[in-house]
């Protein structure tokens, strides 16, 4: 019996693959991957594996999805060959991108399947850019939503109350999304950021406001993670790359004696 | 110069550590860890490393936090020794748990720091239990919130609109949380699940409803991930461990010929 692993490739840096994903990629017979998987991650793949690119492009999602299902059937069946098939998806395999549907397809066809969670870009990319999604006194929650295929602007009013909002696949419709959030009560000067190619050496961070985005003044290249909320301001406070020695906010912490530390 | 790495330990299974976290643990001089780090993960740690347990217990958070800061200062300074100090946190280091504050402390004290994202339990634990947080036509978004230290029930009305709601550290106040969500308009029979010790062989999943939780009828042990939403129903549809061959929902998918597949 062959087995399909639905594996998260993480945000791009191959060191952010899980140990399990790394091992599976090194012994895979077949790797099916899409547009969000980085070249660095693909270098980890067993050189003898059959690699199949199945990136989705605008307007042909359904056609490509059928090719993915066809590949599952083709490689898992036949000839008594036991294959390790890795379906590799950017970030975490169950955060958007139809991972759950692919799992359902495999279940329905009696193909053995296992989910291998990955580091989600929604959480990791902002953090690596100096924006933690939660911070005591600033953000007690975060919402992750896709900017793609939403049923129109009214939907966004539901997300306007989130402490921190992360929009994946939101570059194309960024101006409408920003305007919808403003219409739902968010301030024009609410800080927002786009992080392109997060976790890689080509990372680019754009810090801006909802107002500027709504006015169409912010240039961003897809794919990028779009973050909205007060936590974006924290970025200026972290001494990234050790360049800044002074913290921009007063940090008053009483340091207790280390005597009470429990060693294990 | 010593360096502090703020590292995510993932949900519990050591195979779900990132490659970067694994390597850092194997060469660490000092590892500061808390209650949510699993025994399996600790087995990865360099046996010569100085391990310090700094778990937070109810009512002594501030005291322990000061001990963590004292340990940062103590191990990073002095004697010209260059140490690799790993601050190991369950899940992702920037999802709750004061990771951002620790980063701020390090910045303010000129201590070199780097964030190493991990697999967040909020996403991975439900998925491993058969509950993807997103699913086309069922859930287009998810919200992650802490059940600890919220400013009271009215806060929960803000989260009631989420397609899928994940509550971390929500076991203790589960009845109040469920009641607040019902008061905010969620149905009594809205499915919910608790996953205890997710990703480990001791995983236990309780599938229930908001109504039963609000009535105090659901026994759960902390820590557990608490998930609320229609996606909980998907769990029954996945053929976990290959026991179920029949899918509970009709899946109608046309499989196209694989001729158009692009090989790379």
Coordinates of C-alpha atoms in Angstrom, one line a residue:
Chain A
X1 CA 0.0 0.0 0.0
X2 CA 1.3 3.4 -0.9
X3 CA 0.7 6.3 1.4
X4 CA 0.1 10.0 0.8
X5 CA 1.5 12.5 3.3
X6 CA -0.1 16.0 3.3
X7 CA 3.0 18.0 4.4
X8 CA 3.5 21.6 5.3
X9 CA 6.6 23.1 3.8
X10 CA 6.6 26.1 6.2
X11 CA 7.1 29.7 5.1
X12 CA 10.1 29.2 2.8
X13 CA 13.3 28.8 4.8
X14 CA 14.2 25.1 4.6
X15 CA 15.4 25.1 8.2
X16 CA 11.8 25.8 9.2
X17 CA 10.7 22.5 7.8
X18 CA 9.7 20.1 10.5
X19 CA 12.1 17.1 11.2
X20 CA 9.3 14.8 10.0
X21 CA 8.8 16.8 6.7
X22 CA 12.6 16.8 6.1
X23 CA 12.8 13.0 6.5
X24 CA 9.8 12.4 4.3
X25 CA 11.2 14.6 1.6
X26 CA 14.5 12.7 1.7
X27 CA 12.8 9.3 1.2
X28 CA 9.9 10.4 -1.0
X29 CA 9.2 8.6 -4.3
X30 CA 6.9 11.3 -5.6
X31 CA 6.6 14.9 -4.5
X32 CA 3.6 17.0 -5.7
X33 CA 4.2 20.7 -4.9
X34 CA 2.7 24.0 -5.7
X35 CA 3.7 27.7 -6.3
X36 CA 4.1 28.5 -2.6
X37 CA 6.9 26.0 -2.0
X38 CA 10.3 27.7 -2.1
X39 CA 13.4 26.6 -4.2
X40 CA 15.3 26.1 -0.9
X41 CA 12.8 23.5 0.3
X42 CA 12.9 21.7 -3.0
X43 CA 16.6 21.2 -2.6
X44 CA 15.9 18.9 0.3
X45 CA 13.9 16.5 -1.9
X46 CA 15.4 13.1 -2.7
X47 CA 17.1 13.6 -6.0
X48 CA 15.6 10.3 -7.3
X49 CA 12.1 11.4 -6.5
X50 CA 9.6 12.1 -9.2
X51 CA 8.8 15.8 -8.8
X52 CA 5.5 17.2 -10.1
X53 CA 4.7 20.9 -10.1
X54 CA 1.0 21.6 -9.7
X55 CA 0.8 25.3 -9.1
X56 CA -2.6 26.9 -9.3
X57 CA -3.0 29.9 -11.5
X58 CA -5.8 32.3 -11.7
X59 CA -8.8 30.8 -13.4
X60 CA -7.6 27.2 -13.7
X61 CA -7.8 26.1 -10.0
X62 CA -10.4 23.5 -10.7
X63 CA -8.5 22.0 -13.6
X64 CA -5.2 21.8 -11.6
X65 CA -7.1 20.4 -8.6
X66 CA -8.4 17.5 -10.8
X67 CA -4.8 16.9 -11.9
X68 CA -3.8 16.6 -8.3
X69 CA -6.5 14.1 -7.6
X70 CA -5.5 12.2 -10.8
X71 CA -1.9 12.1 -9.6
X72 CA -3.0 10.7 -6.2
X73 CA -4.8 7.8 -7.9
X74 CA -2.1 7.2 -10.4
X75 CA 0.8 7.0 -8.0
X76 CA -0.9 5.3 -5.1
X77 CA -2.4 2.5 -7.1
X78 CA -1.1 -0.3 -9.3
X79 CA 1.6 -2.8 -9.5
X80 CA 1.9 -3.6 -5.8
X81 CA 4.5 -0.9 -5.5
X82 CA 4.6 0.8 -2.1
X83 CA 5.3 4.5 -2.7
X84 CA 5.9 7.4 -0.3
X85 CA 3.9 10.2 -1.9
X86 CA 4.4 13.7 -0.5
X87 CA 1.8 16.4 -1.2
X88 CA 3.8 19.4 -0.2
X89 CA 2.0 22.7 0.5
X90 CA 3.4 26.1 1.5
X91 CA 3.0 26.9 5.2
X92 CA 0.6 24.5 7.0
X93 CA -1.3 22.0 4.8
X94 CA -4.7 22.6 6.5
X95 CA -4.7 26.4 6.4
X96 CA -6.5 27.3 3.2
X97 CA -5.3 25.8 -0.2
X98 CA -7.8 22.9 -0.2
X99 CA -5.7 20.7 2.0
X100 CA -8.8 19.4 3.8
X101 CA -10.5 18.6 0.5
X102 CA -7.5 16.6 -0.6
X103 CA -7.6 14.7 2.6
X104 CA -11.3 14.0 2.1
X105 CA -10.6 12.8 -1.5
X106 CA -7.9 10.4 -0.2
X107 CA -10.2 9.1 2.5
X108 CA -13.1 8.6 0.1
X109 CA -10.8 6.6 -2.2
X110 CA -9.4 4.4 0.6
X111 CA -5.9 5.8 0.1
X112 CA -3.8 5.9 3.3
X113 CA -3.2 9.5 4.3
X114 CA -1.4 11.3 7.0
X115 CA -1.3 15.0 7.8
X116 CA 2.1 16.5 8.8
X117 CA 1.5 20.0 10.1
X118 CA 3.9 22.8 9.2
X119 CA 4.9 26.2 10.4
X120 CA 2.1 28.4 9.2
X121 CA 3.2 31.5 7.3
X122 CA 0.3 33.4 8.9
X123 CA 2.1 33.2 12.3
X124 CA 5.7 32.8 11.4
X125 CA 6.2 35.4 8.7
X126 CA 5.0 38.4 10.8
X127 CA 7.0 37.2 13.8
X128 CA 10.2 36.9 11.8
X129 CA 9.6 40.4 10.5
X130 CA 9.3 41.7 14.1
X131 CA 5.5 41.5 14.4
X132 CA 4.3 39.1 17.0
X133 CA 0.6 38.4 16.5
X134 CA -0.2 38.5 20.2
X135 CA 1.3 40.8 22.9
X136 CA -0.1 41.3 26.3
X137 CA -2.0 44.6 26.6
X138 CA -2.0 45.0 22.8
X139 CA -3.5 41.9 21.2
X140 CA -5.2 39.0 22.9
X141 CA -6.3 37.3 19.7
X142 CA -5.7 37.0 16.0
X143 CA -7.8 36.1 13.0
X144 CA -6.5 34.5 9.9
X145 CA -8.5 34.9 6.7
X146 CA -8.1 34.4 3.0
X147 CA -8.4 37.5 0.8
X148 CA -9.2 35.3 -2.1
X149 CA -12.7 34.1 -3.0
X150 CA -14.5 36.0 -0.2
X151 CA -18.1 36.7 -1.1
X152 CA -17.6 40.4 -1.2
X153 CA -17.0 43.4 1.0
X154 CA -19.8 42.8 3.6
X155 CA -17.9 39.7 4.8
X156 CA -15.1 41.9 6.0
X157 CA -17.2 43.6 8.7
X158 CA -17.0 40.2 10.6
X159 CA -13.3 40.5 10.8
X160 CA -13.0 44.1 11.7
X161 CA -13.2 43.4 15.4
X162 CA -10.1 41.2 15.5
X163 CA -7.2 42.4 17.6
X164 CA -4.8 41.3 14.9
X165 CA -6.0 40.4 11.4
X166 CA -3.8 38.3 9.1
X167 CA -4.9 38.1 5.4
X168 CA -3.4 35.5 3.3
X169 CA -3.7 35.8 -0.5
X170 CA -4.8 39.4 0.0
X171 CA -2.4 41.3 -2.2
X172 CA -4.6 41.6 -5.2
X173 CA -7.7 42.9 -3.4
X174 CA -5.8 44.9 -0.7
X175 CA -7.4 48.2 -1.5
X176 CA -11.0 46.8 -1.3
X177 CA -10.1 44.9 1.9
X178 CA -8.7 48.0 3.5
X179 CA -11.7 50.1 2.5
X180 CA -14.1 47.5 3.8
X181 CA -12.3 47.4 7.2
X182 CA -12.4 51.2 7.4
X183 CA -16.1 51.2 6.5
X184 CA -16.6 48.7 9.3
X185 CA -15.1 51.1 11.8
X186 CA -11.3 50.6 11.7
X187 CA -9.3 53.8 11.7
X188 CA -7.6 55.2 8.7
X189 CA -4.3 55.3 10.5
X190 CA -4.5 51.7 11.8
X191 CA -1.0 50.2 11.1
X192 CA -0.7 47.5 8.6
X193 CA 2.2 45.6 7.0
X194 CA 2.9 43.4 4.0
X195 CA 5.7 40.9 4.2
X196 CA 6.9 39.6 0.8
X197 CA 9.0 36.4 0.7
X198 CA 9.0 36.1 4.4
X199 CA 11.7 34.0 6.1
X200 CA 13.9 34.1 3.1
X201 CA 16.9 36.4 2.4
X202 CA 14.7 38.3 -0.1
X203 CA 12.2 39.3 2.6
X204 CA 10.8 42.8 2.1
X205 CA 8.6 44.5 4.6
X206 CA 6.2 47.4 3.8
X207 CA 4.8 49.2 6.9
X208 CA 1.9 51.4 6.1
X209 CA -1.7 52.2 7.2
X210 CA -5.2 51.1 6.2
X211 CA -5.9 54.5 4.7
X212 CA -2.9 54.4 2.4
X213 CA -3.7 50.9 1.3
X214 CA -7.4 51.9 0.6
X215 CA -6.1 54.9 -1.5
X216 CA -4.2 52.5 -3.7
X217 CA -0.8 54.0 -2.6
X218 CA 0.9 50.8 -1.5
X219 CA 2.9 48.7 -4.0
X220 CA 3.3 45.0 -3.0
X221 CA 4.2 41.9 -4.9
X222 CA 2.2 38.7 -4.4
X223 CA 2.6 36.5 -2.5
X224 CA 2.8 38.4 0.7
X225 CA 1.4 38.2 4.2
X226 CA -0.9 41.1 5.1
X227 CA -1.1 42.0 8.8
X228 CA -3.4 44.6 10.3
X229 CA -3.4 45.8 13.9
X230 CA -1.5 47.7 16.6
X231 CA 1.1 44.9 16.9
X232 CA 2.6 46.2 13.7
X233 CA 3.9 49.1 15.8
X234 CA 5.9 46.7 17.9
X235 CA 8.2 46.1 15.0
X236 CA 9.9 49.4 15.5
X237 CA 10.6 48.4 19.1
X238 CA 12.6 45.3 18.5
X239 CA 16.3 45.7 18.0
X240 CA 16.5 43.8 14.8
X241 CA 19.9 42.7 13.7
X242 CA 21.4 44.3 16.8
X243 CA 21.4 47.8 15.2
X244 CA 19.4 49.5 17.8
X245 CA 20.5 49.5 21.3
X246 CA 17.8 51.7 22.7
X247 CA 14.3 50.5 23.2
X248 CA 11.7 52.9 22.0
X249 CA 9.3 52.2 24.9
X250 CA 10.2 52.3 28.5
X251 CA 10.6 48.8 29.8
X252 CA 10.4 48.7 33.6
X253 CA 11.1 45.2 34.9
X254 CA 12.3 44.3 38.3
X255 CA 14.7 41.5 38.1
X256 CA 14.4 39.1 41.1
X257 CA 17.3 37.2 42.5
X258 CA 17.8 33.9 40.6
X259 CA 17.9 31.9 43.9
X260 CA 14.4 30.5 43.5
X261 CA 15.1 28.9 40.1
X262 CA 14.1 25.3 39.8
X263 CA 16.7 23.3 37.9
X264 CA 15.5 20.1 36.2
Chain B
X1 CA 28.5 37.6 22.8
X2 CA 26.0 35.1 23.8
X3 CA 22.7 34.8 21.9
X4 CA 19.2 33.9 23.0
X5 CA 17.0 32.0 20.7
X6 CA 13.2 32.2 21.3
X7 CA 12.3 28.8 20.0
X8 CA 8.9 27.1 19.4
X9 CA 8.8 23.5 20.5
X10 CA 5.7 22.7 18.5
X11 CA 2.7 20.8 19.9
X12 CA 4.6 17.9 21.6
X13 CA 5.8 15.3 19.1
X14 CA 9.5 15.9 18.8
X15 CA 9.3 15.1 15.0
X16 CA 7.3 18.3 14.7
X17 CA 10.2 20.4 15.9
X18 CA 11.7 22.5 13.1
X19 CA 15.1 21.4 11.8
X20 CA 16.4 24.7 13.1
X21 CA 15.0 24.1 16.6
X22 CA 16.4 20.5 16.6
X23 CA 19.9 21.7 15.7
X24 CA 19.8 24.5 18.3
X25 CA 18.7 22.1 21.0
X26 CA 21.5 19.8 20.2
X27 CA 24.2 22.5 20.6
X28 CA 22.5 24.6 23.3
X29 CA 24.5 25.5 26.4
X30 CA 21.4 26.5 28.3
X31 CA 17.8 25.6 27.8
X32 CA 15.0 27.4 29.6
X33 CA 11.7 25.6 29.2
X34 CA 8.2 25.7 30.6
X35 CA 5.3 23.4 31.4
X36 CA 4.0 23.1 27.8
X37 CA 7.2 21.5 26.5
X38 CA 6.9 17.7 26.2
X39 CA 9.2 15.1 27.6
X40 CA 9.9 13.8 24.1
X41 CA 11.2 17.2 23.0
X42 CA 13.4 17.5 26.1
X43 CA 15.1 14.2 25.0
X44 CA 16.5 16.0 22.0
X45 CA 18.4 18.5 24.2
X46 CA 22.2 18.3 24.3
X47 CA 22.9 16.2 27.4
X48 CA 25.6 18.6 28.5
X49 CA 23.2 21.6 28.4
X50 CA 22.1 23.3 31.6
X51 CA 18.4 22.7 31.7
X52 CA 16.2 25.1 33.7
X53 CA 12.5 24.5 34.2
X54 CA 10.6 27.7 34.5
X55 CA 6.9 26.6 34.3
X56 CA 4.3 29.1 35.2
X57 CA 1.8 28.2 37.8
X58 CA -1.4 29.9 38.7
X59 CA -0.8 33.0 40.7
X60 CA 3.0 33.1 40.4
X61 CA 3.3 34.2 36.8
X62 CA 5.0 37.5 37.5
X63 CA 7.5 35.9 39.9
X64 CA 8.5 33.2 37.3
X65 CA 8.7 35.8 34.6
X66 CA 11.2 37.7 36.7
X67 CA 13.2 34.5 37.1
X68 CA 13.2 34.1 33.3
X69 CA 14.6 37.6 32.9
X70 CA 17.2 37.1 35.6
X71 CA 18.3 33.9 33.8
X72 CA 18.6 35.8 30.5
X73 CA 20.9 38.3 32.2
X74 CA 22.8 35.7 34.1
X75 CA 23.6 33.4 31.2
X76 CA 24.2 35.9 28.5
X77 CA 26.6 38.1 30.4
X78 CA 29.9 37.7 32.0
X79 CA 33.3 36.1 31.5
X80 CA 33.5 36.5 27.7
X81 CA 31.8 33.1 27.3
X82 CA 29.8 32.8 24.2
X83 CA 26.7 30.8 25.0
X84 CA 23.8 29.4 23.0
X85 CA 20.8 30.0 25.1
X86 CA 17.5 28.5 24.0
X87 CA 14.3 29.8 25.5
X88 CA 12.0 26.9 24.5
X89 CA 8.2 27.5 24.5
X90 CA 5.4 25.1 23.6
X91 CA 3.9 25.6 20.1
X92 CA 5.0 28.9 18.5
X93 CA 7.0 31.3 20.7
X94 CA 5.0 34.4 19.7
X95 CA 1.5 33.0 20.2
X96 CA 0.6 34.0 23.7
X97 CA 2.9 33.1 26.6
X98 CA 4.7 36.5 26.7
X99 CA 7.1 35.6 24.0
X100 CA 7.0 39.1 22.6
X101 CA 7.6 40.6 26.0
X102 CA 10.7 38.4 26.4
X103 CA 11.9 39.5 23.0
X104 CA 11.4 43.1 24.1
X105 CA 13.3 42.6 27.3
X106 CA 16.3 41.1 25.4
X107 CA 16.2 44.0 22.9
X108 CA 16.1 46.6 25.7
X109 CA 19.1 45.0 27.4
X110 CA 21.2 44.7 24.2
X111 CA 21.2 40.9 24.3
X112 CA 21.3 39.4 20.8
X113 CA 18.0 37.6 20.2
X114 CA 16.5 35.5 17.3
X115 CA 13.0 34.2 17.0
X116 CA 12.6 30.6 15.7
X117 CA 9.0 30.0 14.8
X118 CA 7.4 26.7 15.7
X119 CA 4.4 24.6 14.7
X120 CA 1.5 26.3 16.6
X121 CA -0.6 24.0 18.6
X122 CA -3.6 26.1 17.7
X123 CA -3.4 24.9 14.1
X124 CA -1.7 21.6 14.3
X125 CA -3.4 19.9 17.2
X126 CA -6.9 20.2 15.6
X127 CA -5.6 19.0 12.2
X128 CA -3.9 16.0 13.7
X129 CA -7.2 15.1 15.4
X130 CA -9.1 15.3 12.0
X131 CA -10.3 18.9 12.3
X132 CA -8.8 21.3 9.7
X133 CA -9.4 24.9 10.8
X134 CA -10.3 26.0 7.3
X135 CA -12.4 24.1 4.7
X136 CA -13.9 25.5 1.5
X137 CA -17.6 26.1 2.0
X138 CA -17.4 25.5 5.7
X139 CA -14.8 27.9 7.2
X140 CA -13.0 30.7 5.4
X141 CA -11.2 32.0 8.6
X142 CA -10.1 31.1 12.1
X143 CA -9.6 33.1 15.2
X144 CA -7.2 32.1 18.0
X145 CA -7.7 33.5 21.4
X146 CA -6.5 32.9 24.9
X147 CA -9.1 31.7 27.5
X148 CA -6.9 33.0 30.3
X149 CA -6.9 36.6 31.5
X150 CA -9.7 37.8 29.3
X151 CA -11.4 40.8 30.8
X152 CA -14.7 39.0 31.3
X153 CA -17.6 37.6 29.3
X154 CA -18.5 40.7 27.1
X155 CA -15.1 40.2 25.3
X156 CA -16.4 36.9 23.9
X157 CA -19.1 38.6 21.8
X158 CA -16.2 39.8 19.6
X159 CA -15.1 36.3 18.8
X160 CA -18.6 34.8 18.3
X161 CA -18.6 35.7 14.6
X162 CA -15.5 33.7 13.8
X163 CA -16.0 30.8 11.4
X164 CA -13.7 28.6 13.5
X165 CA -12.7 29.7 17.0
X166 CA -9.7 28.2 18.7
X167 CA -9.3 28.8 22.4
X168 CA -5.9 28.1 24.0
X169 CA -5.7 27.9 27.8
X170 CA -9.5 27.7 27.9
X171 CA -10.2 24.5 29.8
X172 CA -10.7 26.1 33.2
X173 CA -13.2 28.7 32.1
X174 CA -14.8 26.5 29.4
X175 CA -18.4 26.7 30.8
X176 CA -18.3 30.5 31.0
X177 CA -16.8 30.8 27.5
X178 CA -19.4 28.5 26.0
X179 CA -22.2 30.4 27.7
X180 CA -20.8 33.8 26.5
X181 CA -20.7 32.5 22.9
X182 CA -24.3 31.2 23.2
X183 CA -25.4 34.6 24.6
X184 CA -23.7 36.2 21.6
X185 CA -25.8 34.2 19.2
X186 CA -24.0 30.9 18.7
X187 CA -26.2 27.9 18.7
X188 CA -26.5 25.5 21.6
X189 CA -25.7 22.6 19.2
X190 CA -22.7 24.3 17.6
X191 CA -20.1 21.5 17.6
X192 CA -17.0 21.9 19.7
X193 CA -14.0 19.7 20.6
X194 CA -11.2 19.5 23.2
X195 CA -8.0 17.8 22.3
X196 CA -5.8 16.9 25.2
X197 CA -2.1 16.1 24.7
X198 CA -2.4 16.6 21.0
X199 CA 0.2 15.1 18.6
X200 CA 1.4 12.6 21.3
X201 CA 0.4 8.9 21.7
X202 CA -1.7 10.0 24.7
X203 CA -4.0 12.3 22.6
X204 CA -7.6 12.3 23.7
X205 CA -10.3 14.0 21.8
X206 CA -13.7 15.0 23.2
X207 CA -16.3 16.0 20.7
X208 CA -19.3 17.8 22.1
X209 CA -21.5 20.9 21.7
X210 CA -21.4 24.5 23.2
X211 CA -24.7 23.7 25.1
X212 CA -23.2 20.7 26.9
X213 CA -20.0 22.6 27.7
X214 CA -22.1 25.5 29.1
X215 CA -24.1 23.1 31.3
X216 CA -20.8 21.9 32.8
X217 CA -21.2 18.4 31.4
X218 CA -17.9 18.1 29.7
X219 CA -14.8 16.7 31.6
X220 CA -11.5 17.8 30.2
X221 CA -8.0 17.9 31.6
X222 CA -5.8 20.9 31.0
X223 CA -3.9 21.7 28.8
X224 CA -6.1 21.1 25.9
X225 CA -6.9 22.9 22.6
X226 CA -10.6 24.0 22.5
X227 CA -12.1 24.3 19.0
X228 CA -15.5 25.6 18.2
X229 CA -17.1 25.5 14.7
X230 CA -18.7 23.5 12.0
X231 CA -15.3 22.1 11.0
X232 CA -15.5 19.9 14.1
X233 CA -18.0 17.8 12.1
X234 CA -15.4 17.1 9.4
X235 CA -13.6 14.8 11.8
X236 CA -16.2 12.1 11.4
X237 CA -15.6 12.2 7.7
X238 CA -11.9 11.5 7.6
X239 CA -11.0 7.8 7.6
X240 CA -8.6 8.0 10.5
X241 CA -6.2 5.1 10.8
X242 CA -7.7 3.5 7.7
X243 CA -10.6 2.0 9.7
X244 CA -13.4 3.5 7.7
X245 CA -13.5 3.0 4.0
X246 CA -16.8 4.8 3.4
X247 CA -16.9 8.5 3.4
X248 CA -19.9 9.9 5.3
X249 CA -20.5 12.6 2.7
X250 CA -20.9 12.1 -1.0
X251 CA -17.7 13.3 -2.7
X252 CA -18.3 13.9 -6.4
X253 CA -15.1 14.7 -8.2
X254 CA -14.4 14.4 -11.9
X255 CA -10.9 13.1 -12.4
X256 CA -9.3 14.6 -15.5
X257 CA -6.7 12.8 -17.6
X258 CA -3.2 13.3 -16.2
X259 CA -1.9 14.3 -19.6
X260 CA -1.7 18.0 -18.8
X261 CA 0.5 17.5 -15.8
X262 CA 3.5 19.7 -15.8
X263 CA 6.6 17.9 -14.5
X264 CA 9.4 19.9 -13.0

